[in-house]
PDB file of C-alpha atoms in Angstrom:
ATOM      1  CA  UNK A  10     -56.826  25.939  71.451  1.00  0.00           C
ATOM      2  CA  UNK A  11     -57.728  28.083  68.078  1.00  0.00           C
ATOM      3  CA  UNK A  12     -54.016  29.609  68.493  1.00  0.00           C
ATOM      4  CA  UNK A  13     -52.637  25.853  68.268  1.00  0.00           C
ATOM      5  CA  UNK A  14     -54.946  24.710  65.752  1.00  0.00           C
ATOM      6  CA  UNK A  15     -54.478  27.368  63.575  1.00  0.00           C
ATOM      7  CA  UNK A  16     -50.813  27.548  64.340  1.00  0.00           C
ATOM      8  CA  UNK A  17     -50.449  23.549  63.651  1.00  0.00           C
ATOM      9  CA  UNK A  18     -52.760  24.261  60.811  1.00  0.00           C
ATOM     10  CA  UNK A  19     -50.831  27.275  59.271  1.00  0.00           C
ATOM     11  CA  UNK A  20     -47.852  25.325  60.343  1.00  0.00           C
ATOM     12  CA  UNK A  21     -48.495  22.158  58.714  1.00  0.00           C
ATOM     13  CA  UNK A  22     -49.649  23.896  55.648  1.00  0.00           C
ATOM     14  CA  UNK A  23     -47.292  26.060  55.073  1.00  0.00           C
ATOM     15  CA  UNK A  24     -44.684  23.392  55.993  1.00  0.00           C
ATOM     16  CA  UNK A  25     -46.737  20.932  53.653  1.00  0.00           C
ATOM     17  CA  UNK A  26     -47.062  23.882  50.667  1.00  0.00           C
ATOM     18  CA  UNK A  27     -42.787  24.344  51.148  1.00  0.00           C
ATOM     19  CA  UNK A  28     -41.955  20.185  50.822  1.00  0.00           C
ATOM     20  CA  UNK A  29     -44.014  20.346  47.881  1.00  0.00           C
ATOM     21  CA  UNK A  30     -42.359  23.455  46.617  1.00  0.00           C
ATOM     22  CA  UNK A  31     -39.087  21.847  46.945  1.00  0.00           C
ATOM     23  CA  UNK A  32     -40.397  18.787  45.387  1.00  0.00           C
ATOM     24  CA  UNK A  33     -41.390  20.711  42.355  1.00  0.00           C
ATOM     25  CA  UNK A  34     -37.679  22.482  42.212  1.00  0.00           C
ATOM     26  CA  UNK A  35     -36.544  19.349  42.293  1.00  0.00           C
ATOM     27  CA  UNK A  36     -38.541  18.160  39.408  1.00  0.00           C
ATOM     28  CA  UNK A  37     -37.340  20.993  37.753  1.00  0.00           C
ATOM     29  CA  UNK A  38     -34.042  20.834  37.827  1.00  0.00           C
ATOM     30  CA  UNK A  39     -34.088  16.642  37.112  1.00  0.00           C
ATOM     31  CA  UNK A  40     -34.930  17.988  33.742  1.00  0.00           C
ATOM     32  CA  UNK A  41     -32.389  20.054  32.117  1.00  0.00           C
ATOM     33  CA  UNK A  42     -29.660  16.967  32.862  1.00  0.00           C
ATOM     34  CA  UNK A  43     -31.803  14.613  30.597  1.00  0.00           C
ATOM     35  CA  UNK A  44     -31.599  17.132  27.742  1.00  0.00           C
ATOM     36  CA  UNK A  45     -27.761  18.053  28.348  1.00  0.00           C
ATOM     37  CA  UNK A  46     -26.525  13.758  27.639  1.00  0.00           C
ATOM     38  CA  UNK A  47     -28.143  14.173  24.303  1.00  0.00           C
ATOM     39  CA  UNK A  48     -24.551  15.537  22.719  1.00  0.00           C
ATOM     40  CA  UNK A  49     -22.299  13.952  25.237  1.00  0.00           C
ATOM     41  CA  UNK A  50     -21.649  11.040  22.300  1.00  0.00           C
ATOM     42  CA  UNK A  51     -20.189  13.003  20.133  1.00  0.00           C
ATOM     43  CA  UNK A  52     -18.058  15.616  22.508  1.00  0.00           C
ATOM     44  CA  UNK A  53     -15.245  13.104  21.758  1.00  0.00           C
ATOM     45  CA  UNK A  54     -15.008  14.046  18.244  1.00  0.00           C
ATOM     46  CA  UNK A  55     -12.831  16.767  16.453  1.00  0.00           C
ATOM     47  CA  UNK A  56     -14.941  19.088  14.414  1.00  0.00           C
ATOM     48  CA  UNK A  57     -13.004  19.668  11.098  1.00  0.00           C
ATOM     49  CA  UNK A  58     -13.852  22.363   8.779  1.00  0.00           C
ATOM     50  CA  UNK A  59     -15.317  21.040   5.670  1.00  0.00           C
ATOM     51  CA  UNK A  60     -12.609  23.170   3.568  1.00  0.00           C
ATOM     52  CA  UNK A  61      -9.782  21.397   5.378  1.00  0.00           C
ATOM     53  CA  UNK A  62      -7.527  20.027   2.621  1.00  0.00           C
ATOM     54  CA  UNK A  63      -7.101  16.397   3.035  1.00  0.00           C
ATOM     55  CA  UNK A  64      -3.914  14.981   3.491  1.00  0.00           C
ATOM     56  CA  UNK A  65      -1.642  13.820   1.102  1.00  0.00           C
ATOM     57  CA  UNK A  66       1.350  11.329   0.336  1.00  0.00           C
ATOM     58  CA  UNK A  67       4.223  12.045  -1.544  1.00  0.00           C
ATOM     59  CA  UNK A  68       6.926   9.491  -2.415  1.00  0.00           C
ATOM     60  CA  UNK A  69      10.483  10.870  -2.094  1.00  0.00           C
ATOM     61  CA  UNK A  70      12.211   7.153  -2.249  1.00  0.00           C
ATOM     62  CA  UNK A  71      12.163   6.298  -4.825  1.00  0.00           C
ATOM     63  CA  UNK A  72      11.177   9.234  -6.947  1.00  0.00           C
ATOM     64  CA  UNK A  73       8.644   8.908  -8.973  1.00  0.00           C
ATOM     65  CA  UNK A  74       9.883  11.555 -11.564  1.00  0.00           C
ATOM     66  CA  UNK A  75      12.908   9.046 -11.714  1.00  0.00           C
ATOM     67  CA  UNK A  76      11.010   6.599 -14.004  1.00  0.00           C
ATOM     68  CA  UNK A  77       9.743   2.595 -12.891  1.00  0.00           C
ATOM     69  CA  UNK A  78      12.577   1.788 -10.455  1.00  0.00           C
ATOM     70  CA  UNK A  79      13.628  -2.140 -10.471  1.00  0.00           C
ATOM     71  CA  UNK A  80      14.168  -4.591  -7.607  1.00  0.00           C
ATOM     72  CA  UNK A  81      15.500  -7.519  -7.757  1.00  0.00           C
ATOM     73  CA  UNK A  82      13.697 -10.155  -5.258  1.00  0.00           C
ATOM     74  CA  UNK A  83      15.115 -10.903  -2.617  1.00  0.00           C
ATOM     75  CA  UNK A  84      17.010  -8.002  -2.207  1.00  0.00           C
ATOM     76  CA  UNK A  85      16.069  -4.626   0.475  1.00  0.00           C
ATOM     77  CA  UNK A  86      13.628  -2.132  -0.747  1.00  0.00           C
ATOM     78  CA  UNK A  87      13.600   1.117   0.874  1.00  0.00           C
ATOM     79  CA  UNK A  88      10.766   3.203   0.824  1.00  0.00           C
ATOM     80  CA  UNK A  89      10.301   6.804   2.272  1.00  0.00           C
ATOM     81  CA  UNK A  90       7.612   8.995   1.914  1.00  0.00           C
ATOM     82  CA  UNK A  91       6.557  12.827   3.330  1.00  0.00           C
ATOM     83  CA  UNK A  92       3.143  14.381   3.749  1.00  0.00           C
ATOM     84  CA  UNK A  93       2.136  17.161   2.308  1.00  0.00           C
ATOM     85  CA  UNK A  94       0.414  18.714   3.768  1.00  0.00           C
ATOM     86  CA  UNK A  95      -0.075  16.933   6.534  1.00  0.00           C
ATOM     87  CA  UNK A  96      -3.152  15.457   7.280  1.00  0.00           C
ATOM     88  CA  UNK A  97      -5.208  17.515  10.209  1.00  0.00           C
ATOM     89  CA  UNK A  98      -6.836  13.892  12.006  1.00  0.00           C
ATOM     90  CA  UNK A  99      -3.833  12.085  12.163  1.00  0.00           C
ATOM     91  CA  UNK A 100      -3.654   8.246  10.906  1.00  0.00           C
ATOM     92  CA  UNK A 101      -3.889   5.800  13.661  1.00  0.00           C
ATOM     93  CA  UNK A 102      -1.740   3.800  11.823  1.00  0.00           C
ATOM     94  CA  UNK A 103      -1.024   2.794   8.349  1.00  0.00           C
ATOM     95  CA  UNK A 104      -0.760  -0.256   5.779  1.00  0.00           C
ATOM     96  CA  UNK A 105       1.460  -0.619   3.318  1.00  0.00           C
ATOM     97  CA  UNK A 106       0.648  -3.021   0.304  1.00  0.00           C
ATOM     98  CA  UNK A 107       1.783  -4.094  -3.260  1.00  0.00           C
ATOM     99  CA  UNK A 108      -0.752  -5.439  -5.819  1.00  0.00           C
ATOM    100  CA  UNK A 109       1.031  -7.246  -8.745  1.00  0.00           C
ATOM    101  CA  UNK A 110       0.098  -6.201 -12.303  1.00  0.00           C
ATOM    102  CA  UNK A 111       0.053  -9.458 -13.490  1.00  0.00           C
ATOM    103  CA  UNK A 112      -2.548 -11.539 -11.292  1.00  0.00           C
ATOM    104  CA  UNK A 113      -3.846  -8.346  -9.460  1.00  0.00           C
ATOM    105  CA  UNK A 114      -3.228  -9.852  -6.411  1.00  0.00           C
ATOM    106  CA  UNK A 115      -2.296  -8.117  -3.436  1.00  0.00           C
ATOM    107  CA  UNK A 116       1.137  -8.761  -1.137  1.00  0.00           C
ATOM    108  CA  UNK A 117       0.874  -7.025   2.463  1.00  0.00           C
ATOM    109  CA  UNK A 118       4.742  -5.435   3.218  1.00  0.00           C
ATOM    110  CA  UNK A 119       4.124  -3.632   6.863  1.00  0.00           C
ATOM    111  CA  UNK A 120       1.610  -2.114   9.180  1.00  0.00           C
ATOM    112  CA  UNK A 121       3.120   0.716  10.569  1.00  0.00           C
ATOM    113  CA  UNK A 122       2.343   3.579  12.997  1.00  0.00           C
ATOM    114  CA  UNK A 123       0.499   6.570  11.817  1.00  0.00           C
ATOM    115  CA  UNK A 124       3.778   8.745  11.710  1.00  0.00           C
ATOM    116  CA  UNK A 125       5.898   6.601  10.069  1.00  0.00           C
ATOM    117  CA  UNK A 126       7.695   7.926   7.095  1.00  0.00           C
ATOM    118  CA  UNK A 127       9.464   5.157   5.721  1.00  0.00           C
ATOM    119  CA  UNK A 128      10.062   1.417   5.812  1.00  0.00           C
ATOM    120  CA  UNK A 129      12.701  -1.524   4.410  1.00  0.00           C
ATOM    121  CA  UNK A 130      10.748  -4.278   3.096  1.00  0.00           C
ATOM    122  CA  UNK A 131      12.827  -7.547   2.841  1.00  0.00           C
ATOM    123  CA  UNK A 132      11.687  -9.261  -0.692  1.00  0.00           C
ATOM    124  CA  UNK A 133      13.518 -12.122   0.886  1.00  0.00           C
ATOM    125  CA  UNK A 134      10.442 -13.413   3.045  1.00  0.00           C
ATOM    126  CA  UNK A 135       7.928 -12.477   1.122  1.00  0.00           C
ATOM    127  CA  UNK A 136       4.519 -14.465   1.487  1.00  0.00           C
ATOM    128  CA  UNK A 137       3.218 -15.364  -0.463  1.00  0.00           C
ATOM    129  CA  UNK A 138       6.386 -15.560  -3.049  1.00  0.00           C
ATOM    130  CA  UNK A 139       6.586 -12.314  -5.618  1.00  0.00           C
ATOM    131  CA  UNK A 140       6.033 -12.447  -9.039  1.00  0.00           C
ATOM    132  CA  UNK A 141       7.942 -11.100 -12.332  1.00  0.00           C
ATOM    133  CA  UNK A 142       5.751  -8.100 -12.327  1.00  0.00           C
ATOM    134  CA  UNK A 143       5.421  -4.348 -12.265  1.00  0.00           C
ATOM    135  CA  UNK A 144       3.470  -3.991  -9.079  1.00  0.00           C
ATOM    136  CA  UNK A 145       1.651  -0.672  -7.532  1.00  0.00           C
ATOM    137  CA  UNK A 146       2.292   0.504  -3.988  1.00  0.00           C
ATOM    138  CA  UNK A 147      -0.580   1.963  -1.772  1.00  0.00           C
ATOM    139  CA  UNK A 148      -0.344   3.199   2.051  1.00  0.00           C
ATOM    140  CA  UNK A 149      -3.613   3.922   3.553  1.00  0.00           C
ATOM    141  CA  UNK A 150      -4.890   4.550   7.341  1.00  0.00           C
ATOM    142  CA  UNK A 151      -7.227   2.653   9.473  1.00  0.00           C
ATOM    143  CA  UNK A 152     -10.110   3.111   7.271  1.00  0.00           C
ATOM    144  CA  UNK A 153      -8.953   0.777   4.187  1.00  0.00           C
ATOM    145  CA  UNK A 154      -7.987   1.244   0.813  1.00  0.00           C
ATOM    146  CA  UNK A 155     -11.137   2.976  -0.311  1.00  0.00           C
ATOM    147  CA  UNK A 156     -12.253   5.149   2.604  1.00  0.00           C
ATOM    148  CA  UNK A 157     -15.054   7.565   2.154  1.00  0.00           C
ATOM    149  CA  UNK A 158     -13.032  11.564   1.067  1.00  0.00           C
ATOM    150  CA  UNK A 159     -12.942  13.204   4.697  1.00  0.00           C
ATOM    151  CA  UNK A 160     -11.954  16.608   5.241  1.00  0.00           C
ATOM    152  CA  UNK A 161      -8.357  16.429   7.233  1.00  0.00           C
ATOM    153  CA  UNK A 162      -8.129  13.009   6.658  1.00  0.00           C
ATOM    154  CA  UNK A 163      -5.362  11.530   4.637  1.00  0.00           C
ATOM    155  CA  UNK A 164      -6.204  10.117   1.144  1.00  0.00           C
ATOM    156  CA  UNK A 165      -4.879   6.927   0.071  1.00  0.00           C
ATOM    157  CA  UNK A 166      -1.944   6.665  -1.665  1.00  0.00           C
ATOM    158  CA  UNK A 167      -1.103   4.725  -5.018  1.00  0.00           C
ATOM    159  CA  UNK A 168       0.841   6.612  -7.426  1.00  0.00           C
ATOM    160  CA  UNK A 169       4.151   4.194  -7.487  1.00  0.00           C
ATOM    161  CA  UNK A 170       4.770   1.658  -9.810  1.00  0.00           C
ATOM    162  CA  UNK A 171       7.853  -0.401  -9.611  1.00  0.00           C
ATOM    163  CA  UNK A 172       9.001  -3.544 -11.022  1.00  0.00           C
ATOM    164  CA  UNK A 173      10.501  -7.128  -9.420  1.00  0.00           C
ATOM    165  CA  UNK A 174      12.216  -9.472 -11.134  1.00  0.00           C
ATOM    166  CA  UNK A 175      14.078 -12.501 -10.429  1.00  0.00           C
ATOM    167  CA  UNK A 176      17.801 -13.139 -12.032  1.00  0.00           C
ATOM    168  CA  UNK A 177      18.281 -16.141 -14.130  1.00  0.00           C
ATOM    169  CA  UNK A 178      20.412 -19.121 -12.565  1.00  0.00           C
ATOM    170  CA  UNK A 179      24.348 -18.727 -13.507  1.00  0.00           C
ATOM    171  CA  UNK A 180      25.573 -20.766 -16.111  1.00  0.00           C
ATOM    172  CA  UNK A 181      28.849 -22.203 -16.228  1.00  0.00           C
ATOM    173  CA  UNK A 182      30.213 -21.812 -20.215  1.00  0.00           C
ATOM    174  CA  UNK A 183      34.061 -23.103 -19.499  1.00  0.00           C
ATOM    175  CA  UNK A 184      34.580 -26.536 -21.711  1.00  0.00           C
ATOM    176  CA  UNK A 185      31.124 -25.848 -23.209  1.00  0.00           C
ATOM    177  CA  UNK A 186      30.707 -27.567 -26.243  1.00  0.00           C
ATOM    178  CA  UNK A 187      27.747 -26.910 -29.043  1.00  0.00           C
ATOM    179  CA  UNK A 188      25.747 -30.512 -29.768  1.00  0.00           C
ATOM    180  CA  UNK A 189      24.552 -29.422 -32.964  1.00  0.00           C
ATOM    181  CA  UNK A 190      28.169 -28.031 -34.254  1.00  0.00           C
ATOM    182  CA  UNK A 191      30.108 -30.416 -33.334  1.00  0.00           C
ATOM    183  CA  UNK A 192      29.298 -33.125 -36.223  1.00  0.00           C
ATOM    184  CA  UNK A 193      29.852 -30.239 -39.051  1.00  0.00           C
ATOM    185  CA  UNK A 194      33.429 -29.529 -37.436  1.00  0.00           C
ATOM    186  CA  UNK A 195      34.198 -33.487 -37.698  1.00  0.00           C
ATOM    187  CA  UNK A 196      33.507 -33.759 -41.283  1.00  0.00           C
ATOM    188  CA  UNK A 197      36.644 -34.816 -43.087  1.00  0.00           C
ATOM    189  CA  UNK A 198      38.565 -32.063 -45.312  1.00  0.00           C
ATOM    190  CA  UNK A 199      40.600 -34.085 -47.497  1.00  0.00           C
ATOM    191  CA  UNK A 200      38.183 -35.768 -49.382  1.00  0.00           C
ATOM    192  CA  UNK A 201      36.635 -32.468 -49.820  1.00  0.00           C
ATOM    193  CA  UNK A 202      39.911 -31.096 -51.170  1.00  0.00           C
ATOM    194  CA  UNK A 203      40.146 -34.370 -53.636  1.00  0.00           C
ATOM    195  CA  UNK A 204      36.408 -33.514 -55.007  1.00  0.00           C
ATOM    196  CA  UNK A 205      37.023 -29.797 -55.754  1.00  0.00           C
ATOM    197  CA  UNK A 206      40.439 -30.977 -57.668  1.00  0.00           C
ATOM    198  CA  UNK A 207      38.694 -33.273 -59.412  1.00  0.00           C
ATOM    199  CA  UNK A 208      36.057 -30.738 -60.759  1.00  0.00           C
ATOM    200  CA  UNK A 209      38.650 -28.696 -61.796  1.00  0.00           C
ATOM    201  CA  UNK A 210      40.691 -31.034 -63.967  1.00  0.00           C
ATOM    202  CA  UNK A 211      37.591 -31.795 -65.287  1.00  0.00           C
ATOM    203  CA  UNK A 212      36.685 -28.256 -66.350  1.00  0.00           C
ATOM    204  CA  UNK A 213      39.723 -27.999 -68.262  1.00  0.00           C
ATOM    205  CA  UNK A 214      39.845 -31.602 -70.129  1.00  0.00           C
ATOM    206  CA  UNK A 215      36.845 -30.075 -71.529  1.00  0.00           C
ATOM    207  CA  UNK A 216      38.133 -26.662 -71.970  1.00  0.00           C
ATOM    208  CA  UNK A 217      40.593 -28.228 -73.528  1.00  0.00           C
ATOM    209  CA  UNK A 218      39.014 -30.499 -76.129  1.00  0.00           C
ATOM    210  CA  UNK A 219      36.151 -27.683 -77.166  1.00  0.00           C
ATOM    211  CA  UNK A 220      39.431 -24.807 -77.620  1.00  0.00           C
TER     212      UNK A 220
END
Protein backbone atom coordinates (compact mmCIF):
# COMPACT_ATOMS: atom_id res chain seq x y z
CA UNK A 1 0.00 0.00 0.00
CA UNK A 2 2.96 2.65 1.01
CA UNK A 3 4.90 1.16 -2.19
CA UNK A 4 1.75 2.29 -4.40
CA UNK A 5 1.12 5.39 -2.68
CA UNK A 6 4.40 6.53 -2.75
CA UNK A 7 4.97 5.13 -6.19
CA UNK A 8 1.57 6.95 -7.51
CA UNK A 9 2.77 9.78 -5.40
CA UNK A 10 6.42 9.97 -6.75
CA UNK A 11 4.80 9.06 -9.96
CA UNK A 12 2.30 11.67 -10.22
CA UNK A 13 4.73 14.20 -9.03
CA UNK A 14 7.35 13.67 -10.88
CA UNK A 15 5.05 13.18 -13.91
CA UNK A 16 3.19 16.48 -12.72
CA UNK A 17 6.87 18.42 -12.04
CA UNK A 18 7.90 17.10 -16.03
CA UNK A 19 4.32 18.55 -17.81
CA UNK A 20 5.09 21.60 -16.08
CA UNK A 21 8.69 21.54 -17.11
CA UNK A 22 7.68 21.17 -20.61
CA UNK A 23 5.14 23.80 -20.19
CA UNK A 24 7.76 26.21 -19.10
CA UNK A 25 10.12 25.17 -22.31
CA UNK A 26 7.40 25.86 -24.11
CA UNK A 27 6.91 29.27 -22.74
CA UNK A 28 10.30 29.74 -23.43
CA UNK A 29 10.73 29.16 -26.65
CA UNK A 30 7.09 31.13 -27.63
CA UNK A 31 9.31 34.01 -26.85
CA UNK A 32 12.23 34.46 -29.01
CA UNK A 33 9.62 34.25 -32.28
CA UNK A 34 7.82 37.46 -30.97
CA UNK A 35 11.15 39.32 -30.89
CA UNK A 36 12.48 37.82 -34.33
CA UNK A 37 8.98 39.59 -36.57
CA UNK A 38 10.19 42.86 -35.25
CA UNK A 39 12.64 43.31 -38.59
CA UNK A 40 10.73 41.06 -40.87
CA UNK A 41 9.15 44.60 -42.46
CA UNK A 42 11.95 45.77 -43.65
CA UNK A 43 13.95 42.38 -44.88
CA UNK A 44 12.39 43.38 -48.25
CA UNK A 45 14.49 46.34 -48.62
CA UNK A 46 18.00 46.80 -50.30
CA UNK A 47 20.45 48.35 -47.94
CA UNK A 48 22.45 50.95 -50.02
CA UNK A 49 25.57 52.43 -48.83
CA UNK A 50 25.13 56.00 -48.02
CA UNK A 51 28.30 56.85 -50.38
CA UNK A 52 26.56 55.22 -53.33
CA UNK A 53 26.63 57.84 -56.11
CA UNK A 54 23.21 58.50 -57.30
CA UNK A 55 22.33 57.96 -60.66
CA UNK A 56 22.47 60.17 -63.37
CA UNK A 57 20.96 61.15 -66.91
CA UNK A 58 22.78 62.20 -69.72
CA UNK A 59 21.20 63.34 -73.01
CA UNK A 60 23.01 62.01 -76.11
CA UNK A 61 19.94 63.00 -78.64
CA UNK A 62 20.01 65.68 -79.05
CA UNK A 63 23.26 66.93 -77.65
CA UNK A 64 23.18 69.36 -75.47
CA UNK A 65 26.72 70.76 -76.34
CA UNK A 66 25.00 71.16 -79.85
CA UNK A 67 23.17 74.38 -78.80
CA UNK A 68 18.87 74.79 -78.36
CA UNK A 69 17.81 72.27 -81.04
CA UNK A 70 14.38 73.32 -82.95
CA UNK A 71 11.24 71.30 -83.74
CA UNK A 72 8.83 72.12 -85.71
CA UNK A 73 5.22 70.90 -84.30
CA UNK A 74 3.90 68.41 -85.58
CA UNK A 75 6.78 66.81 -86.71
CA UNK A 76 8.83 63.42 -84.76
CA UNK A 77 11.11 64.22 -81.96
CA UNK A 78 13.56 61.70 -81.03
CA UNK A 79 14.99 61.59 -77.82
CA UNK A 80 17.74 59.20 -76.41
CA UNK A 81 19.40 59.32 -73.34
CA UNK A 82 22.28 56.99 -71.31
CA UNK A 83 22.96 56.71 -67.61
CA UNK A 84 25.83 57.37 -66.15
CA UNK A 85 26.46 55.82 -63.98
CA UNK A 86 23.80 53.86 -63.63
CA UNK A 87 21.63 54.14 -60.91
CA UNK A 88 22.17 51.12 -58.15
CA UNK A 89 17.92 50.83 -57.21
CA UNK A 90 16.74 50.73 -60.51
CA UNK A 91 13.65 53.06 -61.68
CA UNK A 92 10.42 51.27 -61.73
CA UNK A 93 9.58 53.24 -64.45
CA UNK A 94 9.95 56.68 -65.72
CA UNK A 95 8.04 59.98 -66.93
CA UNK A 96 8.94 62.02 -69.42
CA UNK A 97 7.59 65.72 -69.48
CA UNK A 98 8.00 69.19 -71.19
CA UNK A 99 7.17 72.43 -69.30
CA UNK A 100 6.80 75.42 -71.73
CA UNK A 101 8.80 78.59 -70.95
CA UNK A 102 6.18 80.71 -71.77
CA UNK A 103 3.05 79.74 -69.49
CA UNK A 104 5.15 77.26 -67.33
CA UNK A 105 2.84 74.77 -67.95
CA UNK A 106 3.61 71.29 -68.16
CA UNK A 107 2.86 68.75 -71.40
CA UNK A 108 3.20 64.89 -70.39
CA UNK A 109 5.11 63.04 -73.70
CA UNK A 110 5.44 59.17 -72.32
CA UNK A 111 5.61 56.97 -69.30
CA UNK A 112 8.03 54.54 -69.98
CA UNK A 113 9.71 51.51 -68.34
CA UNK A 114 12.54 52.01 -65.99
CA UNK A 115 15.18 50.88 -68.69
CA UNK A 116 14.13 52.72 -71.39
CA UNK A 117 16.69 54.79 -73.14
CA UNK A 118 14.91 56.62 -75.62
CA UNK A 119 11.53 57.59 -77.03
CA UNK A 120 9.76 59.36 -80.40
CA UNK A 121 7.31 61.77 -79.26
CA UNK A 122 4.75 62.66 -82.04
CA UNK A 123 4.15 66.69 -81.69
CA UNK A 124 1.30 65.78 -83.95
CA UNK A 125 -1.17 64.68 -81.04
CA UNK A 126 -0.11 66.62 -78.59
CA UNK A 127 -2.69 67.48 -75.70
CA UNK A 128 -3.09 69.80 -74.84
CA UNK A 129 -1.83 71.74 -78.22
CA UNK A 130 2.07 73.11 -77.94
CA UNK A 131 3.00 76.45 -77.78
CA UNK A 132 5.70 78.79 -79.66
CA UNK A 133 8.07 78.23 -76.86
CA UNK A 134 11.46 77.08 -75.69
CA UNK A 135 10.36 74.32 -73.39
CA UNK A 136 12.58 72.16 -70.72
CA UNK A 137 12.59 68.37 -70.71
CA UNK A 138 12.67 66.33 -67.37
CA UNK A 139 12.57 62.33 -66.93
CA UNK A 140 12.14 61.26 -63.45
CA UNK A 141 11.21 57.74 -61.69
CA UNK A 142 8.32 56.73 -59.63
CA UNK A 143 8.97 59.14 -56.96
CA UNK A 144 8.06 62.55 -58.92
CA UNK A 145 9.80 65.40 -60.10
CA UNK A 146 11.21 66.45 -56.77
CA UNK A 147 12.04 63.25 -54.90
CA UNK A 148 13.91 63.40 -51.69
CA UNK A 149 18.34 62.84 -52.85
CA UNK A 150 18.65 58.92 -52.20
CA UNK A 151 21.79 57.20 -52.33
CA UNK A 152 21.60 54.77 -55.65
CA UNK A 153 18.68 56.33 -56.70
CA UNK A 154 18.49 58.20 -59.92
CA UNK A 155 18.21 62.05 -59.78
CA UNK A 156 15.86 63.81 -61.90
CA UNK A 157 16.73 65.02 -64.98
CA UNK A 158 16.22 68.61 -66.57
CA UNK A 159 19.13 69.95 -68.28
CA UNK A 160 17.51 70.19 -72.03
CA UNK A 161 16.06 73.04 -73.44
CA UNK A 162 14.65 72.96 -76.88
CA UNK A 163 12.43 75.06 -78.84
CA UNK A 164 8.85 74.41 -80.94
CA UNK A 165 7.57 76.44 -83.31
CA UNK A 166 4.87 76.40 -85.73
CA UNK A 167 5.49 77.46 -89.64
CA UNK A 168 3.51 80.27 -91.00
CA UNK A 169 0.61 79.35 -93.58
CA UNK A 170 2.01 79.44 -97.40
CA UNK A 171 1.22 82.30 -99.31
CA UNK A 172 0.52 82.29 -102.82
CA UNK A 173 2.47 85.67 -104.46
CA UNK A 174 1.73 84.75 -108.41
CA UNK A 175 -0.60 87.78 -109.91
CA UNK A 176 -0.08 89.56 -106.56
CA UNK A 177 -0.72 93.01 -106.86
CA UNK A 178 0.29 95.93 -104.13
CA UNK A 179 -3.15 98.06 -103.08
CA UNK A 180 -1.28 100.92 -102.00
CA UNK A 181 1.09 101.08 -105.32
CA UNK A 182 -1.07 100.62 -107.64
CA UNK A 183 -2.75 104.30 -107.77
CA UNK A 184 0.97 105.96 -107.94
CA UNK A 185 1.73 103.62 -111.08
CA UNK A 186 -1.70 104.96 -112.75
CA UNK A 187 -0.87 108.51 -112.50
CA UNK A 188 -0.67 109.99 -115.97
CA UNK A 189 2.97 110.90 -117.43
CA UNK A 190 2.20 113.22 -120.08
CA UNK A 191 0.85 115.91 -118.31
CA UNK A 192 3.77 115.57 -116.11
CA UNK A 193 6.08 115.85 -119.11
CA UNK A 194 3.93 119.13 -120.33
CA UNK A 195 4.51 120.79 -116.66
CA UNK A 196 8.30 120.24 -116.49
CA UNK A 197 8.47 121.81 -120.26
CA UNK A 198 6.63 124.45 -119.27
CA UNK A 199 8.95 125.37 -116.28
CA UNK A 200 11.65 125.27 -118.43
CA UNK A 201 10.59 127.68 -121.16
CA UNK A 202 9.77 129.68 -118.46
CA UNK A 203 13.24 129.74 -116.89
CA UNK A 204 14.67 130.93 -119.97
CA UNK A 205 11.99 133.77 -121.10
CA UNK A 206 13.33 135.12 -117.99
CA UNK A 207 16.87 134.26 -118.51
CA UNK A 208 16.39 135.78 -121.40
CA UNK A 209 14.88 139.18 -120.65
CA UNK A 210 17.32 139.77 -117.35
CA UNK A 211 20.72 138.75 -119.92
Amino acid sequence: GNGGAAGGGNGGAAGGGTTAAGGGATSAAASPTSSSAAPTSTSNETIVDPNTPQGMIQMVTPAVTAGKALYKIGSKVTFSWKFTPTPSLAPKNLTMEAQANANKNWYPIANLSGDATNYVWDTSNQSPPLLNSDYTLWIYDERGRTPIPSPGRLTPYSGLVFSMYSPEPYTDYNGYQCATCSAGSSLPIIPITVTLGIAILTMIRFAFLLG
